[in-house]
mmCIF file of C-alpha atoms in Angstrom:
data_model
loop_
_atom_site.group_PDB
_atom_site.id
_atom_site.type_symbol
_atom_site.label_atom_id
_atom_site.label_comp_id
_atom_site.label_asym_id
_atom_site.label_seq_id
_atom_site.Cartn_x
_atom_site.Cartn_y
_atom_site.Cartn_z
ATOM 1 C CA UNK A 29 -4.410 -10.143 1.836
ATOM 2 C CA UNK A 30 -1.283 -12.233 2.296
ATOM 3 C CA UNK A 31 0.328 -13.291 5.585
ATOM 4 C CA UNK A 32 3.529 -15.211 6.098
ATOM 5 C CA UNK A 33 4.764 -16.448 9.425
ATOM 6 C CA UNK A 34 7.214 -18.927 10.849
ATOM 7 C CA UNK A 35 6.223 -21.312 13.612
ATOM 8 C CA UNK A 36 8.547 -22.995 16.034
ATOM 9 C CA UNK A 37 7.786 -26.153 17.941
ATOM 10 C CA UNK A 38 4.032 -26.410 17.811
ATOM 11 C CA UNK A 39 3.754 -29.023 20.555
ATOM 12 C CA UNK A 40 0.922 -31.566 20.485
ATOM 13 C CA UNK A 41 0.538 -32.376 24.199
ATOM 14 C CA UNK A 42 -3.027 -33.354 23.413
ATOM 15 C CA UNK A 43 -5.212 -35.903 25.091
ATOM 16 C CA UNK A 44 -7.776 -37.747 23.022
ATOM 17 C CA UNK A 45 -11.020 -39.440 24.005
ATOM 18 C CA UNK A 46 -10.531 -43.023 22.784
ATOM 19 C CA UNK A 47 -14.076 -44.386 22.801
ATOM 20 C CA UNK A 48 -16.586 -44.343 19.968
ATOM 21 C CA UNK A 49 -19.390 -43.390 22.340
ATOM 22 C CA UNK A 50 -18.382 -41.864 25.615
ATOM 23 C CA UNK A 51 -19.276 -39.412 28.323
ATOM 24 C CA UNK A 52 -16.617 -37.528 30.265
ATOM 25 C CA UNK A 53 -17.067 -35.369 33.346
ATOM 26 C CA UNK A 54 -14.667 -32.750 34.687
ATOM 27 C CA UNK A 55 -14.954 -30.301 37.519
ATOM 28 C CA UNK A 56 -14.534 -26.568 38.007
ATOM 29 C CA UNK A 57 -15.499 -24.220 40.810
ATOM 30 C CA UNK A 58 -18.866 -23.167 39.373
ATOM 31 C CA UNK A 59 -19.989 -25.925 37.010
ATOM 32 C CA UNK A 60 -19.500 -29.524 35.912
ATOM 33 C CA UNK A 61 -18.470 -30.092 32.289
ATOM 34 C CA UNK A 62 -19.873 -33.128 30.507
ATOM 35 C CA UNK A 63 -18.337 -34.368 27.256
ATOM 36 C CA UNK A 64 -20.317 -36.580 24.902
ATOM 37 C CA UNK A 65 -19.415 -38.304 21.643
ATOM 38 C CA UNK A 66 -21.459 -40.748 19.625
ATOM 39 C CA UNK A 67 -23.502 -41.400 16.506
ATOM 40 C CA UNK A 68 -25.731 -38.543 15.441
ATOM 41 C CA UNK A 69 -29.464 -39.007 14.908
ATOM 42 C CA UNK A 70 -32.555 -36.774 14.793
ATOM 43 C CA UNK A 71 -33.624 -35.604 18.239
ATOM 44 C CA UNK A 72 -30.390 -36.552 20.006
ATOM 45 C CA UNK A 73 -29.849 -33.135 21.628
ATOM 46 C CA UNK A 74 -33.475 -33.144 22.771
ATOM 47 C CA UNK A 75 -33.028 -36.545 24.415
ATOM 48 C CA UNK A 76 -29.784 -35.525 26.147
ATOM 49 C CA UNK A 77 -31.345 -32.284 27.403
ATOM 50 C CA UNK A 78 -34.402 -34.134 28.704
ATOM 51 C CA UNK A 79 -32.236 -36.566 30.679
ATOM 52 C CA UNK A 80 -30.235 -33.718 32.224
ATOM 53 C CA UNK A 81 -33.445 -31.941 33.215
ATOM 54 C CA UNK A 82 -34.799 -35.161 34.763
ATOM 55 C CA UNK A 83 -31.579 -35.422 36.775
ATOM 56 C CA UNK A 84 -32.058 -31.823 38.009
ATOM 57 C CA UNK A 85 -29.094 -30.499 36.056
ATOM 58 C CA UNK A 86 -29.286 -27.011 34.575
ATOM 59 C CA UNK A 87 -27.353 -26.448 31.323
ATOM 60 C CA UNK A 88 -25.602 -23.072 31.584
ATOM 61 C CA UNK A 89 -23.350 -23.359 28.523
ATOM 62 C CA UNK A 90 -23.032 -25.905 25.745
ATOM 63 C CA UNK A 91 -21.593 -26.371 22.299
ATOM 64 C CA UNK A 92 -22.685 -29.174 19.984
ATOM 65 C CA UNK A 93 -21.142 -30.191 16.664
ATOM 66 C CA UNK A 94 -22.267 -32.827 14.171
ATOM 67 C CA UNK A 95 -20.375 -34.095 11.151
ATOM 68 C CA UNK A 96 -20.441 -37.182 8.963
ATOM 69 C CA UNK A 97 -22.982 -39.076 11.149
ATOM 70 C CA UNK A 98 -20.999 -38.249 14.336
ATOM 71 C CA UNK A 99 -21.918 -35.901 17.168
ATOM 72 C CA UNK A 100 -19.846 -34.288 19.916
ATOM 73 C CA UNK A 101 -20.858 -31.960 22.727
ATOM 74 C CA UNK A 102 -19.322 -30.138 25.666
ATOM 75 C CA UNK A 103 -21.996 -29.129 28.165
ATOM 76 C CA UNK A 104 -21.484 -27.142 31.371
ATOM 77 C CA UNK A 105 -24.124 -27.933 33.970
ATOM 78 C CA UNK A 106 -24.942 -26.957 37.542
ATOM 79 C CA UNK A 107 -27.175 -28.385 40.213
ATOM 80 C CA UNK A 108 -30.713 -27.104 39.704
ATOM 81 C CA UNK A 109 -31.191 -26.058 43.327
ATOM 82 C CA UNK A 110 -27.769 -24.835 44.447
ATOM 83 C CA UNK A 111 -26.601 -23.481 41.054
ATOM 84 C CA UNK A 112 -23.142 -24.894 41.796
ATOM 85 C CA UNK A 113 -20.999 -27.679 40.383
ATOM 86 C CA UNK A 114 -22.152 -31.252 40.918
ATOM 87 C CA UNK A 115 -19.586 -33.109 43.008
ATOM 88 C CA UNK A 116 -21.356 -36.151 44.447
ATOM 89 C CA UNK A 117 -19.651 -39.245 42.938
ATOM 90 C CA UNK A 118 -22.799 -41.357 42.923
ATOM 91 C CA UNK A 119 -24.801 -38.674 41.193
ATOM 92 C CA UNK A 120 -22.077 -38.149 38.608
ATOM 93 C CA UNK A 121 -21.960 -41.880 37.960
ATOM 94 C CA UNK A 122 -25.720 -41.936 37.399
ATOM 95 C CA UNK A 123 -25.538 -38.969 35.020
ATOM 96 C CA UNK A 124 -22.828 -40.641 32.953
ATOM 97 C CA UNK A 125 -24.663 -43.967 32.893
ATOM 98 C CA UNK A 126 -27.961 -42.511 31.698
ATOM 99 C CA UNK A 127 -26.305 -40.317 29.078
ATOM 100 C CA UNK A 128 -24.383 -43.310 27.734
ATOM 101 C CA UNK A 129 -27.704 -45.129 27.308
ATOM 102 C CA UNK A 130 -29.022 -42.151 25.352
ATOM 103 C CA UNK A 131 -25.966 -42.128 23.101
ATOM 104 C CA UNK A 132 -26.373 -45.814 22.329
ATOM 105 C CA UNK A 133 -30.038 -45.350 21.457
ATOM 106 C CA UNK A 134 -31.678 -48.472 20.082
ATOM 107 C CA UNK A 135 -28.317 -50.061 19.258
ATOM 108 C CA UNK A 136 -27.877 -51.759 22.622
ATOM 109 C CA UNK A 137 -25.050 -53.952 21.352
ATOM 110 C CA UNK A 138 -22.668 -51.008 20.934
ATOM 111 C CA UNK A 139 -20.133 -50.327 23.621
ATOM 112 C CA UNK A 140 -20.170 -47.187 25.744
ATOM 113 C CA UNK A 141 -17.401 -45.869 27.958
ATOM 114 C CA UNK A 142 -17.091 -43.094 30.500
ATOM 115 C CA UNK A 143 -14.022 -40.907 30.899
ATOM 116 C CA UNK A 144 -13.327 -38.593 33.840
ATOM 117 C CA UNK A 145 -10.877 -35.717 33.430
ATOM 118 C CA UNK A 146 -9.957 -32.865 35.758
ATOM 119 C CA UNK A 147 -8.060 -30.827 33.161
ATOM 120 C CA UNK A 148 -9.260 -27.471 31.858
ATOM 121 C CA UNK A 149 -9.602 -27.208 28.093
ATOM 122 C CA UNK A 150 -10.803 -24.820 25.436
ATOM 123 C CA UNK A 151 -14.264 -25.983 24.303
ATOM 124 C CA UNK A 152 -13.740 -25.717 20.548
ATOM 125 C CA UNK A 153 -10.267 -27.234 20.741
ATOM 126 C CA UNK A 154 -11.711 -30.096 22.762
ATOM 127 C CA UNK A 155 -14.532 -30.661 20.263
ATOM 128 C CA UNK A 156 -11.966 -31.004 17.485
ATOM 129 C CA UNK A 157 -10.077 -33.572 19.548
ATOM 130 C CA UNK A 158 -13.239 -35.503 20.393
ATOM 131 C CA UNK A 159 -14.431 -35.718 16.794
ATOM 132 C CA UNK A 160 -10.928 -36.583 15.591
ATOM 133 C CA UNK A 161 -10.763 -39.410 18.139
ATOM 134 C CA UNK A 162 -14.218 -40.531 17.001
ATOM 135 C CA UNK A 163 -12.836 -40.723 13.440
ATOM 136 C CA UNK A 164 -15.420 -38.427 11.898
ATOM 137 C CA UNK A 165 -12.996 -37.918 8.995
ATOM 138 C CA UNK A 166 -13.824 -41.395 7.666
ATOM 139 C CA UNK A 167 -16.415 -40.811 4.983
ATOM 140 C CA UNK A 168 -19.401 -43.125 5.055
ATOM 141 C CA UNK A 169 -21.636 -41.382 2.546
ATOM 142 C CA UNK A 170 -23.511 -39.658 5.345
ATOM 143 C CA UNK A 171 -23.453 -36.019 6.406
ATOM 144 C CA UNK A 172 -20.765 -34.557 4.150
ATOM 145 C CA UNK A 173 -20.560 -31.548 1.865
ATOM 146 C CA UNK A 174 -20.918 -31.900 -1.889
ATOM 147 C CA UNK A 175 -17.876 -31.515 -4.148
ATOM 148 C CA UNK A 176 -18.599 -27.828 -4.770
ATOM 149 C CA UNK A 177 -18.374 -27.039 -1.067
ATOM 150 C CA UNK A 178 -15.645 -29.438 0.017
ATOM 151 C CA UNK A 179 -12.231 -27.909 0.663
ATOM 152 C CA UNK A 180 -9.376 -28.700 -1.701
ATOM 153 C CA UNK A 181 -6.510 -30.180 0.332
ATOM 154 C CA UNK A 182 -3.232 -31.313 -1.222
ATOM 155 C CA UNK A 183 -0.177 -32.851 0.492
ATOM 156 C CA UNK A 184 3.192 -33.198 -1.280
ATOM 157 C CA UNK A 185 6.736 -33.773 -0.050
ATOM 158 C CA UNK A 186 9.494 -31.219 -0.582
ATOM 159 C CA UNK A 187 12.379 -33.651 -0.630
ATOM 160 C CA UNK A 188 15.189 -31.072 -0.754
ATOM 161 C CA UNK A 189 14.129 -29.646 2.598
ATOM 162 C CA UNK A 190 12.528 -32.734 4.188
ATOM 163 C CA UNK A 191 9.223 -30.919 4.546
ATOM 164 C CA UNK A 192 5.742 -31.933 3.592
ATOM 165 C CA UNK A 193 3.778 -29.048 2.086
ATOM 166 C CA UNK A 194 0.062 -28.918 2.828
ATOM 167 C CA UNK A 195 -2.048 -26.562 0.700
ATOM 168 C CA UNK A 196 -5.692 -25.816 1.450
ATOM 169 C CA UNK A 197 -8.086 -23.918 -0.796
ATOM 170 C CA UNK A 198 -11.595 -23.267 0.493
ATOM 171 C CA UNK A 199 -14.114 -20.591 1.393
ATOM 172 C CA UNK A 200 -12.810 -18.292 4.092
ATOM 173 C CA UNK A 201 -14.761 -18.085 7.341
ATOM 174 C CA UNK A 202 -14.292 -17.248 11.022
ATOM 175 C CA UNK A 203 -11.827 -19.482 12.905
ATOM 176 C CA UNK A 204 -10.619 -21.297 9.812
ATOM 177 C CA UNK A 205 -6.957 -20.878 10.756
ATOM 178 C CA UNK A 206 -7.650 -22.082 14.302
ATOM 179 C CA UNK A 207 -9.369 -25.219 13.009
ATOM 180 C CA UNK A 208 -6.619 -26.240 10.594
ATOM 181 C CA UNK A 209 -3.670 -25.543 12.891
ATOM 182 C CA UNK A 210 -5.288 -27.334 15.832
ATOM 183 C CA UNK A 211 -5.862 -30.385 13.669
ATOM 184 C CA UNK A 212 -2.270 -30.520 12.436
ATOM 185 C CA UNK A 213 -1.103 -30.187 16.034
ATOM 186 C CA UNK A 214 -3.399 -32.929 17.277
ATOM 187 C CA UNK A 215 -2.028 -35.198 14.548
ATOM 188 C CA UNK A 216 1.494 -34.691 15.970
ATOM 189 C CA UNK A 217 2.840 -32.496 13.188
ATOM 190 C CA UNK A 218 5.052 -29.458 13.738
ATOM 191 C CA UNK A 219 4.365 -26.432 11.540
ATOM 192 C CA UNK A 220 7.618 -24.607 10.675
ATOM 193 C CA UNK A 221 6.439 -22.098 8.068
ATOM 194 C CA UNK A 222 3.089 -21.015 6.670
ATOM 195 C CA UNK A 223 1.582 -18.711 4.061
ATOM 196 C CA UNK A 224 -1.983 -17.488 4.455
ATOM 197 C CA UNK A 225 -3.753 -15.599 1.668
ATOM 198 C CA UNK A 226 -7.354 -14.382 1.594
ATOM 199 C CA UNK A 227 -8.875 -12.896 -1.521
ATOM 200 C CA UNK A 228 -12.552 -12.036 -1.437
ATOM 201 C CA UNK A 229 -14.531 -14.984 -0.093
ATOM 202 C CA UNK A 230 -11.731 -17.517 -0.638
ATOM 203 C CA UNK A 231 -8.788 -18.604 1.481
ATOM 204 C CA UNK A 232 -5.445 -20.139 0.574
ATOM 205 C CA UNK A 233 -3.324 -21.789 3.285
ATOM 206 C CA UNK A 234 0.102 -23.350 2.884
ATOM 207 C CA UNK A 235 1.841 -25.188 5.724
ATOM 208 C CA UNK A 236 5.352 -26.665 5.829
ATOM 209 C CA UNK A 237 5.182 -29.543 8.283
ATOM 210 C CA UNK A 238 7.212 -32.384 9.737
ATOM 211 C CA UNK A 239 6.621 -35.140 12.228
ATOM 212 C CA UNK A 240 7.864 -34.668 15.769
ATOM 213 C CA UNK A 241 10.844 -36.849 14.809
ATOM 214 C CA UNK A 242 11.682 -34.451 11.955
ATOM 215 C CA UNK A 243 10.490 -36.598 9.064
ATOM 216 C CA UNK A 244 7.949 -35.601 6.375
ATOM 217 C CA UNK A 245 4.807 -37.536 5.469
ATOM 218 C CA UNK A 246 5.983 -41.081 4.852
ATOM 219 C CA UNK A 247 3.349 -42.867 2.751
ATOM 220 C CA UNK A 248 0.342 -42.458 0.481
ATOM 221 C CA UNK A 249 -1.908 -43.792 3.250
ATOM 222 C CA UNK A 250 -0.642 -41.129 5.633
ATOM 223 C CA UNK A 251 -1.042 -38.448 2.972
ATOM 224 C CA UNK A 252 -4.660 -39.502 2.485
ATOM 225 C CA UNK A 253 -5.279 -39.432 6.223
ATOM 226 C CA UNK A 254 -3.896 -35.882 6.532
ATOM 227 C CA UNK A 255 -6.146 -34.808 3.665
ATOM 228 C CA UNK A 256 -9.247 -36.391 5.181
ATOM 229 C CA UNK A 257 -8.590 -34.999 8.660
ATOM 230 C CA UNK A 258 -8.110 -31.442 7.413
ATOM 231 C CA UNK A 259 -11.229 -31.676 5.269
ATOM 232 C CA UNK A 260 -13.195 -32.804 8.322
ATOM 233 C CA UNK A 261 -11.755 -30.038 10.513
ATOM 234 C CA UNK A 262 -12.889 -27.420 7.998
ATOM 235 C CA UNK A 263 -16.316 -28.955 7.392
ATOM 236 C CA UNK A 264 -17.307 -29.246 11.063
ATOM 237 C CA UNK A 265 -18.126 -25.551 11.277
ATOM 238 C CA UNK A 266 -19.774 -25.256 7.873
ATOM 239 C CA UNK A 267 -23.246 -25.622 9.325
ATOM 240 C CA UNK A 268 -25.847 -26.790 6.874
ATOM 241 C CA UNK A 269 -29.296 -25.738 7.960
ATOM 242 C CA UNK A 270 -31.367 -22.768 8.984
ATOM 243 C CA UNK A 271 -29.931 -20.534 11.691
ATOM 244 C CA UNK A 272 -32.215 -19.730 14.612
ATOM 245 C CA UNK A 273 -31.280 -17.374 17.445
ATOM 246 C CA UNK A 274 -33.101 -17.480 20.754
ATOM 247 C CA UNK A 275 -32.652 -14.757 23.347
ATOM 248 C CA UNK A 276 -34.738 -14.809 26.509
ATOM 249 C CA UNK A 277 -34.629 -14.919 30.298
ATOM 250 C CA UNK A 278 -32.834 -18.054 31.412
ATOM 251 C CA UNK A 279 -34.670 -20.721 33.364
ATOM 252 C CA UNK A 280 -34.180 -24.333 34.348
ATOM 253 C CA UNK A 281 -35.151 -26.696 31.538
ATOM 254 C CA UNK A 282 -35.105 -24.075 28.788
ATOM 255 C CA UNK A 283 -32.827 -26.089 26.483
ATOM 256 C CA UNK A 284 -34.925 -29.214 27.030
ATOM 257 C CA UNK A 285 -38.140 -27.390 26.164
ATOM 258 C CA UNK A 286 -36.758 -25.682 23.048
ATOM 259 C CA UNK A 287 -35.154 -28.813 21.583
ATOM 260 C CA UNK A 288 -38.299 -30.843 22.364
ATOM 261 C CA UNK A 289 -40.344 -28.353 20.317
ATOM 262 C CA UNK A 290 -37.838 -28.659 17.473
ATOM 263 C CA UNK A 291 -38.138 -32.449 17.571
ATOM 264 C CA UNK A 292 -41.936 -32.380 17.713
ATOM 265 C CA UNK A 293 -41.854 -30.264 14.546
ATOM 266 C CA UNK A 294 -39.543 -32.729 12.760
ATOM 267 C CA UNK A 295 -36.447 -30.534 12.961
ATOM 268 C CA UNK A 296 -33.028 -31.845 13.888
ATOM 269 C CA UNK A 297 -30.186 -29.737 15.314
ATOM 270 C CA UNK A 298 -26.925 -29.923 13.348
ATOM 271 C CA UNK A 299 -25.011 -27.468 15.517
ATOM 272 C CA UNK A 300 -25.753 -25.484 18.669
ATOM 273 C CA UNK A 301 -24.189 -22.845 20.898
ATOM 274 C CA UNK A 302 -25.827 -22.282 24.283
ATOM 275 C CA UNK A 303 -24.715 -19.497 26.611
ATOM 276 C CA UNK A 304 -26.149 -17.879 29.714
ATOM 277 C CA UNK A 305 -24.988 -14.688 31.352
ATOM 278 C CA UNK A 306 -26.545 -12.465 33.989
ATOM 279 C CA UNK A 307 -29.824 -14.362 33.860
ATOM 280 C CA UNK A 308 -30.105 -14.193 30.057
ATOM 281 C CA UNK A 309 -29.955 -17.134 27.667
ATOM 282 C CA UNK A 310 -28.543 -16.568 24.184
ATOM 283 C CA UNK A 311 -28.783 -19.736 22.114
ATOM 284 C CA UNK A 312 -27.956 -20.344 18.458
ATOM 285 C CA UNK A 313 -29.257 -23.414 16.646
ATOM 286 C CA UNK A 314 -28.701 -24.651 13.116
ATOM 287 C CA UNK A 315 -31.654 -26.850 12.212
ATOM 288 C CA UNK A 316 -32.879 -28.790 9.231
ATOM 289 C CA UNK A 317 -35.772 -31.063 8.437
ATOM 290 C CA UNK A 318 -35.246 -34.512 9.937
ATOM 291 C CA UNK A 319 -36.337 -36.140 6.655
ATOM 292 C CA UNK A 320 -33.866 -34.192 4.557
ATOM 293 C CA UNK A 321 -36.341 -31.751 3.020
ATOM 294 C CA UNK A 322 -35.961 -27.956 3.074
ATOM 295 C CA UNK A 323 -37.224 -26.345 6.270
ATOM 296 C CA UNK A 324 -40.832 -25.281 5.784
ATOM 297 C CA UNK A 325 -41.868 -21.703 6.516
ATOM 298 C CA UNK A 326 -45.031 -22.883 8.245
ATOM 299 C CA UNK A 327 -42.980 -25.045 10.594
ATOM 300 C CA UNK A 328 -40.863 -22.084 11.662
ATOM 301 C CA UNK A 329 -43.949 -19.913 12.129
ATOM 302 C CA UNK A 330 -45.519 -22.590 14.311
ATOM 303 C CA UNK A 331 -42.399 -22.836 16.476
ATOM 304 C CA UNK A 332 -42.199 -19.058 16.856
ATOM 305 C CA UNK A 333 -45.818 -18.927 17.987
ATOM 306 C CA UNK A 334 -45.045 -21.437 20.738
ATOM 307 C CA UNK A 335 -41.741 -19.931 21.868
ATOM 308 C CA UNK A 336 -42.549 -16.291 21.214
ATOM 309 C CA UNK A 337 -42.187 -14.203 18.072
ATOM 310 C CA UNK A 338 -39.740 -11.775 19.662
ATOM 311 C CA UNK A 339 -37.394 -14.213 21.388
ATOM 312 C CA UNK A 340 -36.778 -16.523 18.412
ATOM 313 C CA UNK A 341 -35.228 -14.918 15.349
ATOM 314 C CA UNK A 342 -34.713 -16.566 11.963
ATOM 315 C CA UNK A 343 -31.457 -15.926 10.131
ATOM 316 C CA UNK A 344 -31.341 -16.708 6.429
ATOM 317 C CA UNK A 345 -33.963 -18.074 4.075
ATOM 318 C CA UNK A 346 -36.276 -20.665 5.703
ATOM 319 C CA UNK A 347 -37.122 -22.105 2.283
ATOM 320 C CA UNK A 348 -33.669 -23.598 1.875
ATOM 321 C CA UNK A 349 -31.486 -25.515 4.301
ATOM 322 C CA UNK A 350 -28.068 -24.358 3.198
ATOM 323 C CA UNK A 351 -24.858 -23.151 4.861
ATOM 324 C CA UNK A 352 -25.206 -19.753 6.449
ATOM 325 C CA UNK A 353 -23.154 -17.028 4.761
ATOM 326 C CA UNK A 354 -20.246 -15.648 6.756
ATOM 327 C CA UNK A 355 -19.354 -12.008 7.226
ATOM 328 C CA UNK A 356 -16.008 -10.230 7.045
ATOM 329 C CA UNK A 357 -13.942 -13.459 6.886
ATOM 330 C CA UNK A 358 -10.508 -11.857 7.064
ATOM 331 C CA UNK A 359 -11.382 -9.714 10.074
ATOM 332 C CA UNK A 360 -12.721 -12.704 12.004
ATOM 333 C CA UNK A 361 -10.033 -15.097 10.880
ATOM 334 C CA UNK A 362 -7.045 -13.048 11.923
ATOM 335 C CA UNK A 363 -8.369 -10.283 14.177
ATOM 336 C CA UNK A 364 -7.879 -12.084 17.474
ATOM 337 C CA UNK A 365 -4.783 -14.077 16.633
ATOM 338 C CA UNK A 366 -2.444 -11.322 15.483
ATOM 339 C CA UNK A 367 -3.076 -9.154 18.528
ATOM 340 C CA UNK A 368 -0.947 -11.538 20.569
ATOM 341 C CA UNK A 369 2.841 -11.213 20.535
ATOM 342 C CA UNK A 370 3.081 -14.925 21.307
ATOM 343 C CA UNK A 371 1.410 -15.873 18.008
ATOM 344 C CA UNK A 372 4.702 -16.833 16.365
ATOM 345 C CA UNK A 373 5.168 -19.610 18.927
ATOM 346 C CA UNK A 374 1.474 -20.488 18.819
ATOM 347 C CA UNK A 375 1.102 -20.478 22.590
ATOM 348 C CA UNK A 376 -2.595 -20.095 21.802
ATOM 349 C CA UNK A 377 -2.752 -23.732 20.811
ATOM 350 C CA UNK A 378 -0.299 -25.001 23.370
ATOM 351 C CA UNK A 379 -2.204 -23.450 26.267
ATOM 352 C CA UNK A 380 -5.304 -25.476 25.401
ATOM 353 C CA UNK A 381 -3.559 -28.812 24.939
#
């Protein structure tokens, strides 16, 4: 399936979190959003959840990404007793301080900063910005995909038209287009034309870009940076690990208890989506063995006995920690975007800047 579209003025208007390890807090009417970025390590989500429970904060929604030894999270919390947003400045300061200590871990010499923002953002867009600011695209030999799974990104200049042409070949999956376009936007590039082709499980994307000042990519170093950043944007959602789905009645401390059980069974969370609605908690975790071995069937059985056989479901093969297969990539990739008449101007991205 082939799509072609022209884009006009894809504005950046993005705000980045500048610190390597930081905690940001922003307010809404019904919850307080906490943003965290820092170095990933086994048990980190469990430690963060335990601190929030100790501080009488209830996690109502959260999304956690890890990539290339980095971790980023956006967590929406309420006061445990009132079930409303936390507004007391002293309490917020204490929450940020304790979470910064957790992010630093045993490396007490590393710096930690706190950032307070009152803007409203799209969670996934914000996670891309946070990990981009944390420079997760710089490869350190840590948590990266092997060459067979890594996307193929190429950047060349079309001198006759003063464009740079970015081509991406990779496995198709849900939200792939969103991830790549957001990243180009956050890097201050304007997309003028694009070709999108999906054939079976694979995707081909071609973008004609310029800087905001109208110039193409100017150097080999910049070309390499564009390549690395797009690779990272695509890899962040390719979750290596076993997929576990938990559905149960929501209660205070649920996330803390579940992630503690994972940690006690030597599992580490590589990605998580936590949602609550109408008193129900629906949580998705991608886990793998903290030592790098395949997830053991007996470990999963033990966890299910503790949590409940019916509320924790295993997706995929527990004998192998590998990326979870995606379903109907073209339908997910384009289904939501092309329903909007404003897609040509990409107001989708602009509205979340």
